[in-house]
Every structure is written in C-alpha cells, then in structure tokens.
C-alpha cells in the first residue's frame, strides 16, 4: 500500500523545499504540493472570515500572530 505524500509549502519558498523534493525524487516517491496560506504580511482578506480572533484569545489566552493563524488555516 502506498500512502500519499502531501507537501504543504508556500509558492515563493522554492529553495526551502528543494532538498525535500530532491530526496523524494531520489527515492522515486510521488508527492503533491499544496500551497498554504501566507500570513507573513497578514491574513488575506478572503480568509479573515475563517478566523475567530476572540475565540483564539479566549482559548489560547493570548492573541496569535498572523503567521501562526495562517499555519492553522493551511493544515
């Protein structure tokens, strides 16, 4: 049984993912790239409705950085 390999990455991080993809290619393993939400410049407006900032504050006890929220949206 072959399990699927999903690589979650950001479009502009080609150098960061290159060693991983090269290793997967050497092992002849197929994979799918999935581009996540980039929160480095804030949450994209079309995704903001998916974020419950008050709920985060209540559950985590603090505000989360946009990059943390984007990671959650991506996974």
Rosetta silent file (secondary structure, phi, psi, omega in degrees, C-alpha in Angstrom):
SEQUENCE: XXXXXXXXXXXXXXXXXXXXXXXXXXXXXXXXXXXXXXXXXXXXXXXXXXXXXXXXXXXXXXXXXXXXXXXXXXX
SCORE:     score description
SCORE:     0.000 S_00000001
   1 L     0.000  130.196  177.931    0.000    0.000    0.000 S_00000001
   2 L  -103.304  125.897  177.834    1.363    3.397   -0.967 S_00000001
   3 L   -90.369  143.076  178.960    0.415    6.329    1.207 S_00000001
   4 L   -70.711  148.111  176.035    0.060    9.741   -0.407 S_00000001
   5 L  -113.862  119.717  178.515    2.676   12.359    0.403 S_00000001
   6 E  -111.183  126.195  177.989    1.394   15.909    0.704 S_00000001
   7 E  -108.180  114.184  177.905    3.897   18.741    0.925 S_00000001
   8 E   -93.301  124.649 -173.718    2.444   21.930    2.384 S_00000001
   9 E  -151.146  176.968  174.392    4.532   24.900    1.311 S_00000001
  10 L  -110.827  147.425 -173.488    4.340   28.478    0.144 S_00000001
  11 L   -55.097  -37.188 -174.395    4.737   29.363   -3.538 S_00000001
  12 L   -88.180    3.725 -176.697    7.856   31.501   -3.110 S_00000001
  13 L   -97.654   45.958 -177.422    9.797   29.032   -0.928 S_00000001
  14 H   -61.311  -42.368 -178.997   11.353   27.042   -3.765 S_00000001
  15 H   -66.450  -35.994 -179.007   14.825   26.956   -2.204 S_00000001
  16 H   -67.615  -39.802 -176.906   13.447   25.779    1.130 S_00000001
  17 H   -87.899  -12.952 -176.132   11.510   22.860   -0.333 S_00000001
  18 H   -55.141  -46.883  179.798   14.107   21.881   -2.966 S_00000001
  19 H   -62.162  -37.982  178.091   16.104   19.471   -0.725 S_00000001
  20 H   -64.501  -48.141 -178.516   12.925   17.679    0.363 S_00000001
  21 H   -65.818  -35.994  176.887   11.623   17.300   -3.175 S_00000001
  22 H   -63.591  -41.795  178.524   15.038   16.142   -4.389 S_00000001
  23 H   -64.997  -42.764  178.016   15.114   13.463   -1.675 S_00000001
  24 H   -63.228  -40.558  178.315   11.594   12.309   -2.542 S_00000001
  25 H   -64.050  -42.110  178.975   12.537   12.178   -6.232 S_00000001
  26 H   -60.823  -33.747 -179.996   15.683   10.140   -5.452 S_00000001
  27 L   -87.509    3.842  179.950   13.516    7.645   -3.592 S_00000001
  28 L    56.936   40.131  178.305   11.069    7.596   -6.520 S_00000001
  29 L  -102.547  132.742  177.758    8.233    8.688   -4.257 S_00000001
  30 L   -85.949  152.658 -176.793    5.377   10.675   -5.732 S_00000001
  31 L  -151.136  163.493  175.972    4.038   13.688   -3.880 S_00000001
  32 E  -122.736  133.001  173.544    1.579   16.534   -4.216 S_00000001
  33 E   -87.821  134.330  174.656    2.403   20.162   -3.485 S_00000001
  34 E  -127.646  125.258 -177.487   -0.257   22.124   -1.648 S_00000001
  35 E   -91.264  124.822 -176.566    0.245   25.826   -1.181 S_00000001
  36 L   -85.599 -177.275  178.551   -0.712   27.116    2.223 S_00000001
  37 L   -82.209  127.856  179.657   -1.898   30.475    3.469 S_00000001
  38 L   -92.785  110.108 -178.673    0.919   33.011    3.690 S_00000001
  39 L  -100.700    9.818 -177.481    0.487   35.031    6.875 S_00000001
  40 L   -64.652  -24.677  179.013    3.793   36.882    6.713 S_00000001
  41 L  -119.122   28.254 -178.104    2.004   40.041    5.551 S_00000001
  42 L   100.702  168.123  177.865   -1.253   39.465    7.411 S_00000001
  43 L   -79.473  129.793  178.061   -4.161   37.159    6.788 S_00000001
  44 L   -56.753  139.452 -177.353   -5.514   37.525    3.249 S_00000001
  45 H   -52.598  -36.633 -178.749   -8.887   39.321    3.321 S_00000001
  46 H   -70.324  -11.550  178.550  -10.652   36.346    1.707 S_00000001
  47 H  -105.310  -14.221 -175.122   -9.542   34.151    4.645 S_00000001
  48 H   -58.014  -32.126 -179.862  -10.207   36.569    7.520 S_00000001
  49 L   -66.752  -15.340  178.667  -13.808   35.331    7.845 S_00000001
  50 L   -88.213   -2.049 -174.748  -12.381   31.913    8.801 S_00000001
  51 L  -107.880  125.843  176.597  -10.529   33.376   11.800 S_00000001
  52 L  -105.962   85.433 -175.682  -12.181   33.737   15.211 S_00000001
  53 H   -63.936  -37.965  177.470   -9.751   36.087   16.920 S_00000001
  54 H   -65.722  -40.128  177.430  -11.898   36.455   20.051 S_00000001
  55 H   -64.897  -39.014  176.619  -12.160   32.668   20.292 S_00000001
  56 H   -60.755  -49.233 -179.177   -8.406   32.322   19.906 S_00000001
  57 H   -58.923  -41.345 -179.385   -7.828   34.843   22.679 S_00000001
  58 H   -68.644  -38.689 -175.771  -10.307   33.051   24.937 S_00000001
  59 H   -86.901  -34.782 -176.547   -8.888   29.583   24.279 S_00000001
  60 H   -94.657  -23.705 -179.957   -5.179   30.301   23.962 S_00000001
  61 L    86.535    9.481  178.536   -5.043   33.145   26.465 S_00000001
  62 L  -163.217  167.513  171.518   -3.315   35.493   24.054 S_00000001
  63 L   -76.268  147.495  174.351   -3.516   36.808   20.528 S_00000001
  64 L  -100.236  146.594  175.495   -1.857   34.651   17.906 S_00000001
  65 L   -67.666  152.886  179.011    0.434   36.081   15.262 S_00000001
  66 H   -57.793  -35.904  178.548   -0.917   36.084   11.727 S_00000001
  67 H   -63.636  -37.156  177.320    1.782   33.568   10.744 S_00000001
  68 H   -66.377  -43.381  179.245    0.501   31.177   13.440 S_00000001
  69 H   -63.878  -44.347  178.778   -3.077   31.586   12.248 S_00000001
  70 H   -59.743  -39.350  177.222   -2.011   31.053    8.625 S_00000001
  71 H   -59.973  -45.339  177.881   -0.268   27.833    9.637 S_00000001
  72 H   -62.785  -41.064  178.216   -3.504   26.621   11.210 S_00000001
  73 H   -65.163  -31.697 -177.394   -5.511   27.582    8.138 S_00000001
  74 H   -76.905  -27.602 -175.893   -3.018   25.734    5.951 S_00000001
  75 L  -100.792    0.000    0.000   -3.116   22.487    7.868 S_00000001
